[in-house]
């Protein structure tokens, strides 16, 4: 009899479950609804694919994106699993064929777009053969609080309610906030669900923030050192995407662009050429990537600060999915805050104007993002704690942990700032606080009588930049807080009192010049054997018109190059080589591996 462990090893070729996977599979197999929150790259697909193969009958996977369905189905077929998808990419005739085969019991897993659920033909299918199990991938799409809200996802609950037999429901997402979690449970009507959040840490990702004077030059340098590697450059606006992409092409990079303003055909082409490693750099807005399963992305650069940490972590998390070391670099500039504020006010891309509480929540998230960029604490810890996860103070694998800082005592400056904030009674913004402290003659100062405060001009000899840095630091560490308004007001918090009234010490970290270089991902292009294995893979992939990583991931090829298996049995020991793939492709790789030893 097949069981989960056999499937894991023989079909998918993996020796062990990753953290969280087994518990989720067990809960689903026991018939319990499940909500699994796992970071991008953690391996959610396996958590619904294995149960789908163990339940009797045809299981459904509801998935938002055509490209994602296509790749997952290709990958399953490569592994010898009967799977298919139904979405708008199929012609009416193709869709009819899929439905007919599904009715005949050809498939074990059917991927379907939410918009198809309530169509009559599909309804007929599920009434005659009710699915034992329905998985909802990218489940945050039901929630207005998550990114990528998809109206079609609201059809899921009525669809489930209309089934002759209620299936086991599994919901999967990488978005972890409590708002989204609650929304998913109630909108999908999960029953007494097993809710699990696996660790959000992605130890193989290196996090870095830079504040370059010249972003374009910084990007050029970064990419120059990583020629030939696959990566994404995210920009905030379409215009920036176009500019950056053009510059990269000029500099000889194989770059393509992706944003909502491009023709659908063009978008698809560009995405495909990136998936197939023909283009190495994808320059895109946040429209690109939901459900991108490309496993060999070795860097994700944010050319601008994104709107919140959820987006950032999701986008950055597209790097290093196969577990290889990868880099996540954010280039921060003060103007990014304004651009994001503009985008929040303008509303969603689909033109719907968000309501006020929603906008205020967006401003709050934007501020957290800004704090991340300005923080001198461990970047990983900042992200993990944002998702309510505990984290050690230092990870040793982010730009702040590698930077040496010295702690300087800023107690006196902090007292001045906090005392002025207290006198301004939370009625003004951070700029006016700084202006008052520096004794500016700004018209508003006179208008509001701020020049009559005893703290007016008590920091007149401090530069604006250095004062703003201290205010930011006090904000980031909770001595000051901002209101939720579009133009937030600043106020001293309870944490300020011991500083003001009991002389509690405040220190601030200042970079001390030296910076240890990050442990760069090993340059694998230097390994000729790996290069040859990749060539074999590319040829196999091209012959079938599938992306290379669907054949084997980079991590799998790397392990081959390292362990140099010589026989079919040895090859099966490599992580990612299952029985069907081993049989189908093993010889082609073994040939190269045997030559080598
Ligand atoms: P998610 O949907 O959570 O972002 P995926 O399901 O796309 O992640 O999986 C990411 C990568 O991890 C894939 O390349 C997948 O083959 C690999 N993977 C999943 N589970 C395991 C496992 N148990 N051992 C090794 N690799 C795994
Ligand atoms: Mg996924």
JSON list of C-alpha atoms and ligand atoms in Angstrom, two decimals, residues 8 14-18 21 38-46 72 137-138 293 295 321-322 553 575, ligand 1:
[
{"chain": "A", "resi": 8, "resn": "UNK", "atom": "CA", "xyz": [7.60, 11.41, -0.77]},
{"chain": "A", "resi": 14, "resn": "UNK", "atom": "CA", "xyz": [12.84, 13.50, -1.27]},
{"chain": "A", "resi": 15, "resn": "UNK", "atom": "CA", "xyz": [14.25, 11.66, 1.72]},
{"chain": "A", "resi": 16, "resn": "UNK", "atom": "CA", "xyz": [12.62, 13.70, 4.48]},
{"chain": "A", "resi": 17, "resn": "UNK", "atom": "CA", "xyz": [9.65, 15.90, 5.08]},
{"chain": "A", "resi": 18, "resn": "UNK", "atom": "CA", "xyz": [10.48, 19.49, 5.73]},
{"chain": "A", "resi": 21, "resn": "UNK", "atom": "CA", "xyz": [4.77, 19.14, 6.10]},
{"chain": "A", "resi": 38, "resn": "UNK", "atom": "CA", "xyz": [4.17, 28.54, 5.47]},
{"chain": "A", "resi": 39, "resn": "UNK", "atom": "CA", "xyz": [6.66, 30.93, 3.94]},
{"chain": "A", "resi": 40, "resn": "UNK", "atom": "CA", "xyz": [7.28, 30.95, 0.21]},
{"chain": "A", "resi": 41, "resn": "UNK", "atom": "CA", "xyz": [9.55, 28.11, -0.73]},
{"chain": "A", "resi": 42, "resn": "UNK", "atom": "CA", "xyz": [8.75, 26.05, 2.35]},
{"chain": "A", "resi": 43, "resn": "UNK", "atom": "CA", "xyz": [7.06, 23.35, 0.29]},
{"chain": "A", "resi": 44, "resn": "UNK", "atom": "CA", "xyz": [3.30, 23.86, 0.49]},
{"chain": "A", "resi": 45, "resn": "UNK", "atom": "CA", "xyz": [2.52, 22.06, -2.77]},
{"chain": "A", "resi": 46, "resn": "UNK", "atom": "CA", "xyz": [3.63, 18.73, -1.41]},
{"chain": "A", "resi": 72, "resn": "UNK", "atom": "CA", "xyz": [2.82, 22.47, -11.21]},
{"chain": "A", "resi": 137, "resn": "UNK", "atom": "CA", "xyz": [-3.56, 27.43, -2.79]},
{"chain": "A", "resi": 138, "resn": "UNK", "atom": "CA", "xyz": [-2.59, 31.08, -2.22]},
{"chain": "A", "resi": 293, "resn": "UNK", "atom": "CA", "xyz": [7.63, 28.55, -8.69]},
{"chain": "A", "resi": 295, "resn": "UNK", "atom": "CA", "xyz": [13.35, 27.38, -7.94]},
{"chain": "A", "resi": 321, "resn": "UNK", "atom": "CA", "xyz": [13.43, 28.26, -3.19]},
{"chain": "A", "resi": 322, "resn": "UNK", "atom": "CA", "xyz": [15.44, 25.13, -3.76]},
{"chain": "A", "resi": 553, "resn": "UNK", "atom": "CA", "xyz": [16.03, 21.73, -9.47]},
{"chain": "A", "resi": 575, "resn": "UNK", "atom": "CA", "xyz": [17.26, 14.58, -3.20]},
{"chain": "B", "resi": 1, "resn": "LIG", "atom": "P1", "xyz": [5.70, 26.98, -1.60]},
{"chain": "B", "resi": 1, "resn": "LIG", "atom": "O1", "xyz": [4.46, 26.69, -2.41]},
{"chain": "B", "resi": 1, "resn": "LIG", "atom": "O2", "xyz": [5.52, 26.75, -0.16]},
{"chain": "B", "resi": 1, "resn": "LIG", "atom": "O3", "xyz": [6.26, 28.33, -1.88]},
{"chain": "B", "resi": 1, "resn": "LIG", "atom": "P2", "xyz": [6.82, 24.84, -3.15]},
{"chain": "B", "resi": 1, "resn": "LIG", "atom": "O4", "xyz": [5.77, 23.85, -2.87]},
{"chain": "B", "resi": 1, "resn": "LIG", "atom": "O5", "xyz": [6.82, 25.47, -4.49]},
{"chain": "B", "resi": 1, "resn": "LIG", "atom": "O6", "xyz": [6.84, 25.96, -2.05]},
{"chain": "B", "resi": 1, "resn": "LIG", "atom": "O7", "xyz": [8.23, 24.12, -2.88]},
{"chain": "B", "resi": 1, "resn": "LIG", "atom": "C1", "xyz": [9.45, 24.83, -2.99]},
{"chain": "B", "resi": 1, "resn": "LIG", "atom": "C2", "xyz": [10.59, 23.88, -3.35]},
{"chain": "B", "resi": 1, "resn": "LIG", "atom": "O8", "xyz": [10.86, 22.98, -2.27]},
{"chain": "B", "resi": 1, "resn": "LIG", "atom": "C3", "xyz": [10.29, 23.01, -4.56]},
{"chain": "B", "resi": 1, "resn": "LIG", "atom": "O9", "xyz": [11.43, 23.01, -5.39]},
{"chain": "B", "resi": 1, "resn": "LIG", "atom": "C4", "xyz": [10.02, 21.64, -3.94]},
{"chain": "B", "resi": 1, "resn": "LIG", "atom": "O10", "xyz": [10.32, 20.60, -4.83]},
{"chain": "B", "resi": 1, "resn": "LIG", "atom": "C5", "xyz": [10.95, 21.66, -2.74]},
{"chain": "B", "resi": 1, "resn": "LIG", "atom": "N1", "xyz": [10.52, 20.75, -1.66]},
{"chain": "B", "resi": 1, "resn": "LIG", "atom": "C6", "xyz": [9.28, 20.62, -1.14]},
{"chain": "B", "resi": 1, "resn": "LIG", "atom": "N2", "xyz": [9.25, 19.71, -0.15]},
{"chain": "B", "resi": 1, "resn": "LIG", "atom": "C7", "xyz": [10.51, 19.21, -0.05]},
{"chain": "B", "resi": 1, "resn": "LIG", "atom": "C8", "xyz": [11.13, 18.22, 0.79]},
{"chain": "B", "resi": 1, "resn": "LIG", "atom": "N3", "xyz": [10.45, 17.57, 1.72]},
{"chain": "B", "resi": 1, "resn": "LIG", "atom": "N4", "xyz": [12.46, 17.99, 0.61]},
{"chain": "B", "resi": 1, "resn": "LIG", "atom": "C9", "xyz": [13.16, 18.67, -0.34]},
{"chain": "B", "resi": 1, "resn": "LIG", "atom": "N5", "xyz": [12.64, 19.60, -1.15]},
{"chain": "B", "resi": 1, "resn": "LIG", "atom": "C10", "xyz": [11.33, 19.88, -1.02]}
]
